[in-house]
Short mmCIF file of C-alpha atoms and ligand atoms in Angstrom, two decimals:
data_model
loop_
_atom_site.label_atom_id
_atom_site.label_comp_id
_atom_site.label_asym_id
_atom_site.label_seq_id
_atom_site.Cartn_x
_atom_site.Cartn_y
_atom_site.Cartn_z
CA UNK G 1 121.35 100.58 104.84
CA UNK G 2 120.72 98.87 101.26
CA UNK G 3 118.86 101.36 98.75
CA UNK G 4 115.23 100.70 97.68
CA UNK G 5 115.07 100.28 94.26
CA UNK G 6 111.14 99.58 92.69
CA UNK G 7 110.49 98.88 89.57
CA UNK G 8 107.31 99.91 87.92
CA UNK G 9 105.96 98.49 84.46
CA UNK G 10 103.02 100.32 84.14
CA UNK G 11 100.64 98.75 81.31
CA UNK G 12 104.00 96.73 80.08
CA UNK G 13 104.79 93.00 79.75
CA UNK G 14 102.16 89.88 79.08
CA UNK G 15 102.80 87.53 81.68
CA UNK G 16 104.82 84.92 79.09
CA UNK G 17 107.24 88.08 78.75
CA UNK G 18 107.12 88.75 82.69
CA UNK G 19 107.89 85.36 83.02
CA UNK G 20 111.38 86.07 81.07
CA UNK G 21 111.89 88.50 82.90
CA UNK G 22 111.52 87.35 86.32
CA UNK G 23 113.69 83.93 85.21
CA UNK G 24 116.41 86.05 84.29
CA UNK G 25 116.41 88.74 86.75
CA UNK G 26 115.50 86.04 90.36
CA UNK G 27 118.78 84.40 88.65
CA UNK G 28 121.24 87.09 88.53
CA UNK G 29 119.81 89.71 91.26
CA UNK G 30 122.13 88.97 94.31
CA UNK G 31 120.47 90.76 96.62
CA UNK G 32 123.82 92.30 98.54
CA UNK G 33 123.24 95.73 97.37
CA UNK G 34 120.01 96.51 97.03
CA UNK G 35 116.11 95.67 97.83
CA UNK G 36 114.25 95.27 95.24
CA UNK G 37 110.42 95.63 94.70
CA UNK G 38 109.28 94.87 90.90
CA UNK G 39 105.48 95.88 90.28
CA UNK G 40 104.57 93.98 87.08
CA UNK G 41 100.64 94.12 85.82
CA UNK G 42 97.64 92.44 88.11
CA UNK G 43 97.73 89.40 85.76
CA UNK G 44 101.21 88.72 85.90
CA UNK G 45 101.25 89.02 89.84
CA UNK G 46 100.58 85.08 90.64
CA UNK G 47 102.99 83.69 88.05
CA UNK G 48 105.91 86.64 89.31
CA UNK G 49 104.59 85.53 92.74
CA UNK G 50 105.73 81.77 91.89
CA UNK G 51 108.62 82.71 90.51
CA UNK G 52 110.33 85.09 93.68
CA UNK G 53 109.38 82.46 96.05
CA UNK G 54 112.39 81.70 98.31
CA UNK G 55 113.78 84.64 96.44
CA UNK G 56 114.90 88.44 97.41
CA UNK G 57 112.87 90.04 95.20
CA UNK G 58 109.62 91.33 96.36
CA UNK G 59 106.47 92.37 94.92
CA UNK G 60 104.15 95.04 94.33
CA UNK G 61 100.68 96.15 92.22
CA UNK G 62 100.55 99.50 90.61
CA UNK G 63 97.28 99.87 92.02
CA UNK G 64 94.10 99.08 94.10
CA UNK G 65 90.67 100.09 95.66
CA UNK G 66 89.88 102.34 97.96
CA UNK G 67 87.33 99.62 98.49
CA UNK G 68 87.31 96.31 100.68
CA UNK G 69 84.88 94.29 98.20
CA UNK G 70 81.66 94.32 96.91
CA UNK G 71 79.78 95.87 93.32
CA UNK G 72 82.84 97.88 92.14
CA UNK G 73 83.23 96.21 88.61
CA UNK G 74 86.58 96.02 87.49
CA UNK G 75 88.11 97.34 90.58
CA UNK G 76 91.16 94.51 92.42
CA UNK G 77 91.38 95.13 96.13
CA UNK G 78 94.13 95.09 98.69
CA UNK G 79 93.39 91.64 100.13
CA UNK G 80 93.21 89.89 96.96
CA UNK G 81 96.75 92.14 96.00
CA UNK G 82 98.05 90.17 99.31
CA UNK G 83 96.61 86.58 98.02
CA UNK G 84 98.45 86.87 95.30
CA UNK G 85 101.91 87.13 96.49
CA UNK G 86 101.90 91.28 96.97
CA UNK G 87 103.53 93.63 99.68
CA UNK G 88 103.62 96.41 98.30
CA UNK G 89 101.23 98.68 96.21
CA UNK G 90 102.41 102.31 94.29
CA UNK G 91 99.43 104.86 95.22
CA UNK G 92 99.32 108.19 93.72
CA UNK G 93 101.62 108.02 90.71
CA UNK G 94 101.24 110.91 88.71
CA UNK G 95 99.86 108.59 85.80
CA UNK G 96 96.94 107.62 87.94
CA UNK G 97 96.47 111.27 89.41
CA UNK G 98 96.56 112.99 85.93
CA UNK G 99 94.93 110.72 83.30
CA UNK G 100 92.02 108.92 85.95
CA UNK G 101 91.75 111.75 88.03
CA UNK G 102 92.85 110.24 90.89
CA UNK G 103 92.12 113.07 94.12
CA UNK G 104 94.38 113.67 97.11
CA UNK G 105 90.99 112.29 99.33
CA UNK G 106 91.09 109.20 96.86
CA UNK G 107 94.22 107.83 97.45
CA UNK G 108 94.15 108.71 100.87
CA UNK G 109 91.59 106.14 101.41
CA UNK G 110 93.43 103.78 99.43
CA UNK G 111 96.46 104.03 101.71
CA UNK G 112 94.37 103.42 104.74
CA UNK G 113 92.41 100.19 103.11
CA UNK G 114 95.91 98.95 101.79
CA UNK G 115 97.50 99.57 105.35
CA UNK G 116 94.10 97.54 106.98
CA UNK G 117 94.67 94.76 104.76
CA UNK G 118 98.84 94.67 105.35
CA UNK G 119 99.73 96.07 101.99
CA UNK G 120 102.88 98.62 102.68
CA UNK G 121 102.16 102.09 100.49
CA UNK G 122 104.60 103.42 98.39
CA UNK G 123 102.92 106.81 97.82
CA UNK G 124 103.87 108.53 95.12
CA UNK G 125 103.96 113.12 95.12
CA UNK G 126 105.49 115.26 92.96
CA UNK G 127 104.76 118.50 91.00
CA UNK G 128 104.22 119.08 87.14
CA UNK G 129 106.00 121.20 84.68
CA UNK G 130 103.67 124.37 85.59
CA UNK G 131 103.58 124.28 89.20
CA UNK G 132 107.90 124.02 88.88
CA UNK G 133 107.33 127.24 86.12
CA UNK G 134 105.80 129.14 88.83
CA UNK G 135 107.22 128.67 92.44
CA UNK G 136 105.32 125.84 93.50
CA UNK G 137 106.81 122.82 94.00
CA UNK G 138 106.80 122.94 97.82
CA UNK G 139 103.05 123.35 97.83
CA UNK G 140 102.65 120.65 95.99
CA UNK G 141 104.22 117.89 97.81
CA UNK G 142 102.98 119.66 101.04
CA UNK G 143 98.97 119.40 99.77
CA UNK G 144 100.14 115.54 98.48
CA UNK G 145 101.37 114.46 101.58
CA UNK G 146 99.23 116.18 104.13
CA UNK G 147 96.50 115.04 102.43
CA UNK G 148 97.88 111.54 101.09
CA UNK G 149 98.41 110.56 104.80
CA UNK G 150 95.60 112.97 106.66
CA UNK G 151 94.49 110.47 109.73
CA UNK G 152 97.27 108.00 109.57
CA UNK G 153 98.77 106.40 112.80
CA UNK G 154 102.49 107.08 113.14
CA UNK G 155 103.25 104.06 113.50
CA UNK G 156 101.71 103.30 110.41
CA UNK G 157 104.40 105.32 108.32
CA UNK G 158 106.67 102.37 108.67
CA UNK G 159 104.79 100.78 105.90
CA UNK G 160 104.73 103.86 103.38
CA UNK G 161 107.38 105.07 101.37
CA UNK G 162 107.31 108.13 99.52
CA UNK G 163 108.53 109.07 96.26
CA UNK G 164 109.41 112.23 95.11
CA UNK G 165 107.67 111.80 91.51
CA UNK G 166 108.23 115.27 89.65
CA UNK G 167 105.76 114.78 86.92
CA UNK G 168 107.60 116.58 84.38
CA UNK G 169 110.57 113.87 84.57
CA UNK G 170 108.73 110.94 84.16
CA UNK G 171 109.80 109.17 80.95
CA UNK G 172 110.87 112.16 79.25
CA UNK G 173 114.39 111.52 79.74
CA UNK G 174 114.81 114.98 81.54
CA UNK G 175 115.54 113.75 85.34
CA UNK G 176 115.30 116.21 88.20
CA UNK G 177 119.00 117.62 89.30
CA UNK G 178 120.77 116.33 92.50
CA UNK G 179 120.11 119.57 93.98
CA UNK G 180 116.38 119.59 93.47
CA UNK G 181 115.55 116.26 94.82
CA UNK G 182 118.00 116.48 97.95
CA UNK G 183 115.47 120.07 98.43
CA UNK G 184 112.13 117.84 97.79
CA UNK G 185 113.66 115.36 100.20
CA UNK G 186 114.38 117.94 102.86
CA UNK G 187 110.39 119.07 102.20
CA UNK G 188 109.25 115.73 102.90
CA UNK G 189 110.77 115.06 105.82
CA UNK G 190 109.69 118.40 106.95
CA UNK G 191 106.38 117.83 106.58
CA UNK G 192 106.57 114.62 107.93
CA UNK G 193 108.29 116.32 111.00
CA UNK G 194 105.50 118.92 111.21
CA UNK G 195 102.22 116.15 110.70
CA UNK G 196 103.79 113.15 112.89
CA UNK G 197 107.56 113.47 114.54
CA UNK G 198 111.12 114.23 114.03
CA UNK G 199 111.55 110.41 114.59
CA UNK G 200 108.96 109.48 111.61
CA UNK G 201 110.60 112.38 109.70
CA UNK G 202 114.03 110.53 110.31
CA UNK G 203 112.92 106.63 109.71
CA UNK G 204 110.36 107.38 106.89
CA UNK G 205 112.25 106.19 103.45
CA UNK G 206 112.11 108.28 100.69
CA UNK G 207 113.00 107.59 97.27
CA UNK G 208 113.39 109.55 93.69
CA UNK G 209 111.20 108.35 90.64
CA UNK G 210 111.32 110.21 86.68
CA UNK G 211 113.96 109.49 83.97
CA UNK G 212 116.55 107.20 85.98
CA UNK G 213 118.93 104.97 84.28
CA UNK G 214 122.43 103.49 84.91
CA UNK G 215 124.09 106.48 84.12
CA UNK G 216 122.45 108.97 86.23
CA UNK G 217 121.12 106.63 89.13
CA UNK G 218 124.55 106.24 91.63
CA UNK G 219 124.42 110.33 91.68
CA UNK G 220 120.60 110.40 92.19
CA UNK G 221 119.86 107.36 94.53
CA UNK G 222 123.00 109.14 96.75
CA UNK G 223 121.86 112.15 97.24
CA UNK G 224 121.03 112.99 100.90
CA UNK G 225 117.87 112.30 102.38
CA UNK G 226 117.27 109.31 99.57
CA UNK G 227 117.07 106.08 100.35
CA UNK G 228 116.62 104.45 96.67
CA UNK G 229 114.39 105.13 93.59
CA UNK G 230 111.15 104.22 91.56
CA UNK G 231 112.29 103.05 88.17
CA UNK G 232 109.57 102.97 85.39
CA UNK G 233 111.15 102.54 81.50
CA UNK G 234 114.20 101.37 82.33
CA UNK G 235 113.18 98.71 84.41
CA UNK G 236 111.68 96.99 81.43
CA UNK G 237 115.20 96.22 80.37
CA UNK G 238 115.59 93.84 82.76
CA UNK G 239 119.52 93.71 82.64
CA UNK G 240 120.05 97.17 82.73
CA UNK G 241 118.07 96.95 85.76
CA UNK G 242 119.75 94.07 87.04
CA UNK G 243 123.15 96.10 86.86
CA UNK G 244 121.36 98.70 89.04
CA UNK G 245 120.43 96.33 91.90
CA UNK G 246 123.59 94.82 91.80
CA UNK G 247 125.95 97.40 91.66
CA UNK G 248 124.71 100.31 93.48
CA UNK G 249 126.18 101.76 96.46
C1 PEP Y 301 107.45 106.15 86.86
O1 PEP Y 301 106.56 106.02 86.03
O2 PEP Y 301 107.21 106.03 88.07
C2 PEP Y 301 108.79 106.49 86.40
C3 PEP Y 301 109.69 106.81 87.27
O3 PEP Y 301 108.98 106.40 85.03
P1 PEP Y 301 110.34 106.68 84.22
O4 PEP Y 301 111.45 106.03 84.98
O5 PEP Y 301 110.11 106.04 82.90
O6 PEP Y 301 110.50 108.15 84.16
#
Protein backbone atom coordinates (compact mmCIF):
# COMPACT_ATOMS: atom_id res chain seq x y z
CA UNK A 1 0.00 0.00 0.00
CA UNK A 2 1.35 3.66 -0.97
CA UNK A 3 2.23 5.81 2.28
CA UNK A 4 0.07 8.84 3.26
CA UNK A 5 2.00 11.70 3.26
CA UNK A 6 -0.06 15.28 4.37
CA UNK A 7 1.25 18.28 4.28
CA UNK A 8 0.24 20.96 6.67
CA UNK A 9 1.06 24.83 6.25
CA UNK A 10 -0.40 26.09 9.14
CA UNK A 11 -0.77 30.09 8.95
CA UNK A 12 1.93 29.84 5.85
CA UNK A 13 1.73 30.88 2.17
CA UNK A 14 -0.58 33.85 0.47
CA UNK A 15 -2.38 32.26 -2.17
CA UNK A 16 0.05 33.99 -5.12
CA UNK A 17 2.86 31.90 -3.20
CA UNK A 18 0.46 28.71 -2.91
CA UNK A 19 -0.08 29.14 -6.34
CA UNK A 20 3.89 28.50 -6.93
CA UNK A 21 3.75 26.02 -5.10
CA UNK A 22 1.02 23.96 -6.30
CA UNK A 23 2.40 24.73 -10.20
CA UNK A 24 5.53 23.26 -9.29
CA UNK A 25 4.68 20.49 -7.08
CA UNK A 26 1.03 19.08 -9.49
CA UNK A 27 4.08 19.13 -12.16
CA UNK A 28 6.65 17.00 -10.71
CA UNK A 29 4.57 14.83 -8.00
CA UNK A 30 4.15 11.45 -9.90
CA UNK A 31 1.96 10.00 -7.81
CA UNK A 32 3.59 6.18 -7.95
CA UNK A 33 4.81 6.29 -4.49
CA UNK A 34 2.88 8.07 -2.44
CA UNK A 35 -0.70 9.87 -1.69
CA UNK A 36 -0.53 13.01 -1.05
CA UNK A 37 -2.89 15.42 0.89
CA UNK A 38 -1.53 19.21 1.02
CA UNK A 39 -3.64 21.45 3.54
CA UNK A 40 -2.79 25.03 2.47
CA UNK A 41 -4.84 28.11 4.32
CA UNK A 42 -8.91 28.54 3.80
CA UNK A 43 -8.16 31.29 1.23
CA UNK A 44 -5.88 29.49 -0.83
CA UNK A 45 -8.26 26.33 -0.93
CA UNK A 46 -10.29 27.36 -4.32
CA UNK A 47 -7.26 28.49 -6.32
CA UNK A 48 -5.15 24.96 -4.95
CA UNK A 49 -8.57 23.41 -5.74
CA UNK A 50 -8.19 24.65 -9.53
CA UNK A 51 -4.96 23.82 -9.73
CA UNK A 52 -5.08 19.67 -8.56
CA UNK A 53 -7.97 19.21 -10.78
CA UNK A 54 -7.40 16.07 -12.90
CA UNK A 55 -4.43 15.79 -10.62
CA UNK A 56 -3.22 13.20 -7.72
CA UNK A 57 -2.89 15.50 -5.24
CA UNK A 58 -5.65 15.97 -2.85
CA UNK A 59 -6.77 18.47 -0.49
CA UNK A 60 -7.39 19.33 2.94
CA UNK A 61 -8.31 22.50 5.56
CA UNK A 62 -6.50 22.73 8.81
CA UNK A 63 -9.68 23.31 10.35
CA UNK A 64 -13.52 23.71 10.72
CA UNK A 65 -16.74 24.07 12.89
CA UNK A 66 -18.18 21.99 15.05
CA UNK A 67 -21.09 23.87 13.57
CA UNK A 68 -23.36 23.27 10.36
CA UNK A 69 -24.09 27.17 9.75
CA UNK A 70 -25.63 29.92 11.21
CA UNK A 71 -24.33 33.22 13.72
CA UNK A 72 -20.83 31.79 14.40
CA UNK A 73 -18.75 34.84 13.05
CA UNK A 74 -15.65 33.92 11.62
CA UNK A 75 -16.13 30.27 11.91
CA UNK A 76 -15.81 28.11 7.92
CA UNK A 77 -17.83 24.92 8.06
CA UNK A 78 -17.44 21.45 6.67
CA UNK A 79 -19.80 21.87 3.70
CA UNK A 80 -18.39 24.98 2.47
CA UNK A 81 -14.61 23.04 3.16
CA UNK A 82 -16.26 20.42 0.54
CA UNK A 83 -17.45 23.37 -2.01
CA UNK A 84 -14.31 24.37 -2.25
CA UNK A 85 -12.47 21.46 -3.53
CA UNK A 86 -11.68 19.75 0.20
CA UNK A 87 -11.58 16.01 1.41
CA UNK A 88 -9.92 16.11 4.04
CA UNK A 89 -9.75 18.30 7.27
CA UNK A 90 -6.72 17.96 10.26
CA UNK A 91 -8.82 18.05 13.70
CA UNK A 92 -7.07 18.19 16.91
CA UNK A 93 -3.53 19.30 16.10
CA UNK A 94 -1.79 20.11 19.06
CA UNK A 95 -1.58 23.86 17.79
CA UNK A 96 -5.32 24.13 17.90
CA UNK A 97 -5.63 22.08 21.27
CA UNK A 98 -2.91 24.15 23.12
CA UNK A 99 -3.04 27.81 21.96
CA UNK A 100 -7.32 27.95 21.26
CA UNK A 101 -8.08 25.57 23.75
CA UNK A 102 -9.47 23.26 21.67
CA UNK A 103 -11.30 20.25 24.24
CA UNK A 104 -11.38 16.50 23.59
CA UNK A 105 -15.61 17.11 23.51
CA UNK A 106 -14.80 19.96 20.89
CA UNK A 107 -13.24 18.24 18.32
CA UNK A 108 -15.22 15.35 18.83
CA UNK A 109 -18.11 17.17 17.49
CA UNK A 110 -16.13 18.45 14.77
CA UNK A 111 -15.29 14.95 13.55
CA UNK A 112 -18.89 13.96 13.57
CA UNK A 113 -20.14 17.34 11.59
CA UNK A 114 -17.08 16.84 9.16
CA UNK A 115 -18.00 13.02 8.75
CA UNK A 116 -22.05 14.29 8.14
CA UNK A 117 -20.97 16.59 5.59
CA UNK A 118 -18.32 13.88 3.75
CA UNK A 119 -15.18 15.52 4.97
CA UNK A 120 -12.65 12.43 5.94
CA UNK A 121 -10.87 13.39 9.59
CA UNK A 122 -7.42 13.24 10.00
CA UNK A 123 -7.40 13.50 13.82
CA UNK A 124 -4.54 14.50 15.24
CA UNK A 125 -3.27 12.97 19.37
CA UNK A 126 -0.23 13.09 20.89
CA UNK A 127 1.33 13.96 24.32
CA UNK A 128 3.52 17.04 25.42
CA UNK A 129 6.93 17.27 26.84
CA UNK A 130 5.49 16.82 30.60
CA UNK A 131 3.12 14.11 30.22
CA UNK A 132 6.41 12.07 28.25
CA UNK A 133 8.58 13.47 31.67
CA UNK A 134 6.25 11.61 33.76
CA UNK A 135 4.89 8.20 32.42
CA UNK A 136 2.09 9.35 30.53
CA UNK A 137 2.07 9.12 27.13
CA UNK A 138 -0.32 6.14 26.89
CA UNK A 139 -2.95 8.06 28.79
CA UNK A 140 -2.80 10.57 26.67
CA UNK A 141 -3.52 9.20 23.36
CA UNK A 142 -6.00 6.82 25.17
CA UNK A 143 -8.19 10.08 26.68
CA UNK A 144 -7.54 11.69 22.81
CA UNK A 145 -8.88 8.97 21.05
CA UNK A 146 -11.60 7.62 23.25
CA UNK A 147 -12.82 10.81 23.48
CA UNK A 148 -11.89 12.21 19.86
CA UNK A 149 -14.10 9.38 18.41
CA UNK A 150 -16.69 8.71 21.57
CA UNK A 151 -20.10 7.76 19.47
CA UNK A 152 -18.61 7.17 16.11
CA UNK A 153 -19.97 4.37 13.75
CA UNK A 154 -17.29 1.85 12.81
CA UNK A 155 -17.76 2.13 9.73
CA UNK A 156 -17.14 5.61 9.95
CA UNK A 157 -13.33 5.08 10.89
CA UNK A 158 -12.67 4.52 7.25
CA UNK A 159 -12.71 8.20 6.82
CA UNK A 160 -10.35 9.18 9.88
CA UNK A 161 -6.83 8.88 10.09
CA UNK A 162 -4.92 9.35 13.06
CA UNK A 163 -1.72 10.89 13.72
CA UNK A 164 0.48 10.27 16.35
CA UNK A 165 1.36 14.14 16.99
CA UNK A 166 3.86 14.14 20.09
CA UNK A 167 3.66 17.76 20.90
CA UNK A 168 7.07 18.13 22.03
CA UNK A 169 8.41 17.22 18.34
CA UNK A 170 6.55 19.50 16.46
CA UNK A 171 8.89 21.96 14.72
CA UNK A 172 11.53 21.72 17.15
CA UNK A 173 13.62 19.62 15.09
CA UNK A 174 13.70 16.88 17.90
CA UNK A 175 11.52 13.95 16.13
CA UNK A 176 10.19 11.07 18.20
CA UNK A 177 12.57 7.74 17.87
CA UNK A 178 11.50 4.73 15.68
CA UNK A 179 10.94 2.89 18.76
CA UNK A 180 8.54 5.33 20.35
CA UNK A 181 6.21 5.82 17.53
CA UNK A 182 6.08 1.99 16.45
CA UNK A 183 4.87 1.84 20.69
CA UNK A 184 2.26 4.90 20.09
CA UNK A 185 1.20 3.00 16.99
CA UNK A 186 0.73 -0.28 18.79
CA UNK A 187 -1.47 2.06 21.51
CA UNK A 188 -3.63 3.22 18.87
CA UNK A 189 -4.53 0.36 17.37
CA UNK A 190 -5.16 -1.01 20.75
CA UNK A 191 -7.49 1.28 21.61
CA UNK A 192 -9.05 1.18 18.49
CA UNK A 193 -9.28 -2.68 19.05
CA UNK A 194 -10.76 -2.16 22.53
CA UNK A 195 -13.57 0.93 21.40
CA UNK A 196 -14.59 -0.65 17.83
CA UNK A 197 -12.80 -4.09 16.43
CA UNK A 198 -9.67 -5.89 15.72
CA UNK A 199 -10.72 -5.33 12.01
CA UNK A 200 -10.98 -1.30 12.51
CA UNK A 201 -7.81 -1.67 14.65
CA UNK A 202 -6.18 -3.42 11.51
CA UNK A 203 -7.63 -1.09 8.48
CA UNK A 204 -7.53 2.25 10.46
CA UNK A 205 -4.30 4.25 8.93
CA UNK A 206 -2.10 5.77 11.14
CA UNK A 207 0.51 8.14 10.47
CA UNK A 208 3.58 10.05 12.42
CA UNK A 209 3.58 14.00 12.50
CA UNK A 210 6.66 16.37 14.51
CA UNK A 211 10.11 17.25 13.03
CA UNK A 212 10.13 15.02 9.71
CA UNK A 213 12.35 15.75 6.88
CA UNK A 214 14.12 13.82 4.05
CA UNK A 215 16.61 12.55 6.15
CA UNK A 216 14.74 11.02 8.89
CA UNK A 217 11.33 10.27 7.04
CA UNK A 218 12.15 6.59 5.06
CA UNK A 219 13.10 5.29 8.83
CA UNK A 220 10.02 6.98 10.40
CA UNK A 221 7.19 6.56 7.72
CA UNK A 222 8.56 2.55 7.85
CA UNK A 223 8.21 1.82 11.00
CA UNK A 224 5.52 -0.81 11.77
CA UNK A 225 2.09 0.00 12.29
CA UNK A 226 2.64 3.47 10.08
CA UNK A 227 1.16 4.02 7.16
CA UNK A 228 2.71 7.64 6.19
CA UNK A 229 3.20 11.01 8.01
CA UNK A 230 1.88 14.65 8.68
CA UNK A 231 4.55 17.02 7.48
CA UNK A 232 4.29 20.68 8.77
CA UNK A 233 7.79 22.95 8.09
CA UNK A 234 9.18 21.01 5.71
CA UNK A 235 6.42 20.84 3.51
CA UNK A 236 6.75 24.51 2.84
CA UNK A 237 9.79 23.64 0.81
CA UNK A 238 7.94 22.36 -1.74
CA UNK A 239 10.85 20.34 -3.44
CA UNK A 240 12.10 18.86 -0.53
CA UNK A 241 8.68 17.68 -0.20
CA UNK A 242 8.34 16.70 -3.62
CA UNK A 243 11.47 14.32 -3.14
CA UNK A 244 9.47 12.78 -0.25
CA UNK A 245 6.37 11.85 -2.30
CA UNK A 246 8.34 10.69 -4.94
CA UNK A 247 10.83 8.66 -3.54
CA UNK A 248 9.54 7.00 -0.57
CA UNK A 249 9.12 3.43 -0.13
C1 LIG B 1 2.65 19.67 12.38
O1 LIG B 1 2.49 20.85 12.70
O2 LIG B 1 1.68 18.91 12.26
C2 LIG B 1 4.01 19.19 12.18
C3 LIG B 1 4.21 17.92 12.03
O3 LIG B 1 4.98 20.17 12.16
P1 LIG B 1 6.56 19.96 11.93
O4 LIG B 1 6.73 18.97 10.82
O5 LIG B 1 7.06 21.30 11.57
O6 LIG B 1 7.11 19.43 13.21
Amino acid sequence: MKKLLIANFKMNENPSETKLYFTKFVAGFSGERADVIICPSYVSLPLASFLTANSAVKLGAQNVSDEDAGAFTGEVSAKMLKSVGAEYVIVGHSERRNKFKESDKLINKKIKTSLKAGLKCILCVGEGALDKNVGKSQEVIRKQLEEGLRGLYENELESVVIAYEPTWAIGTGNNASVKEVEQAAKVIRKVVYENFSEKASRDIQVIYGGSLNERNAPALLNTPGIDGGLFGGISLDYSAFLNIANSIK
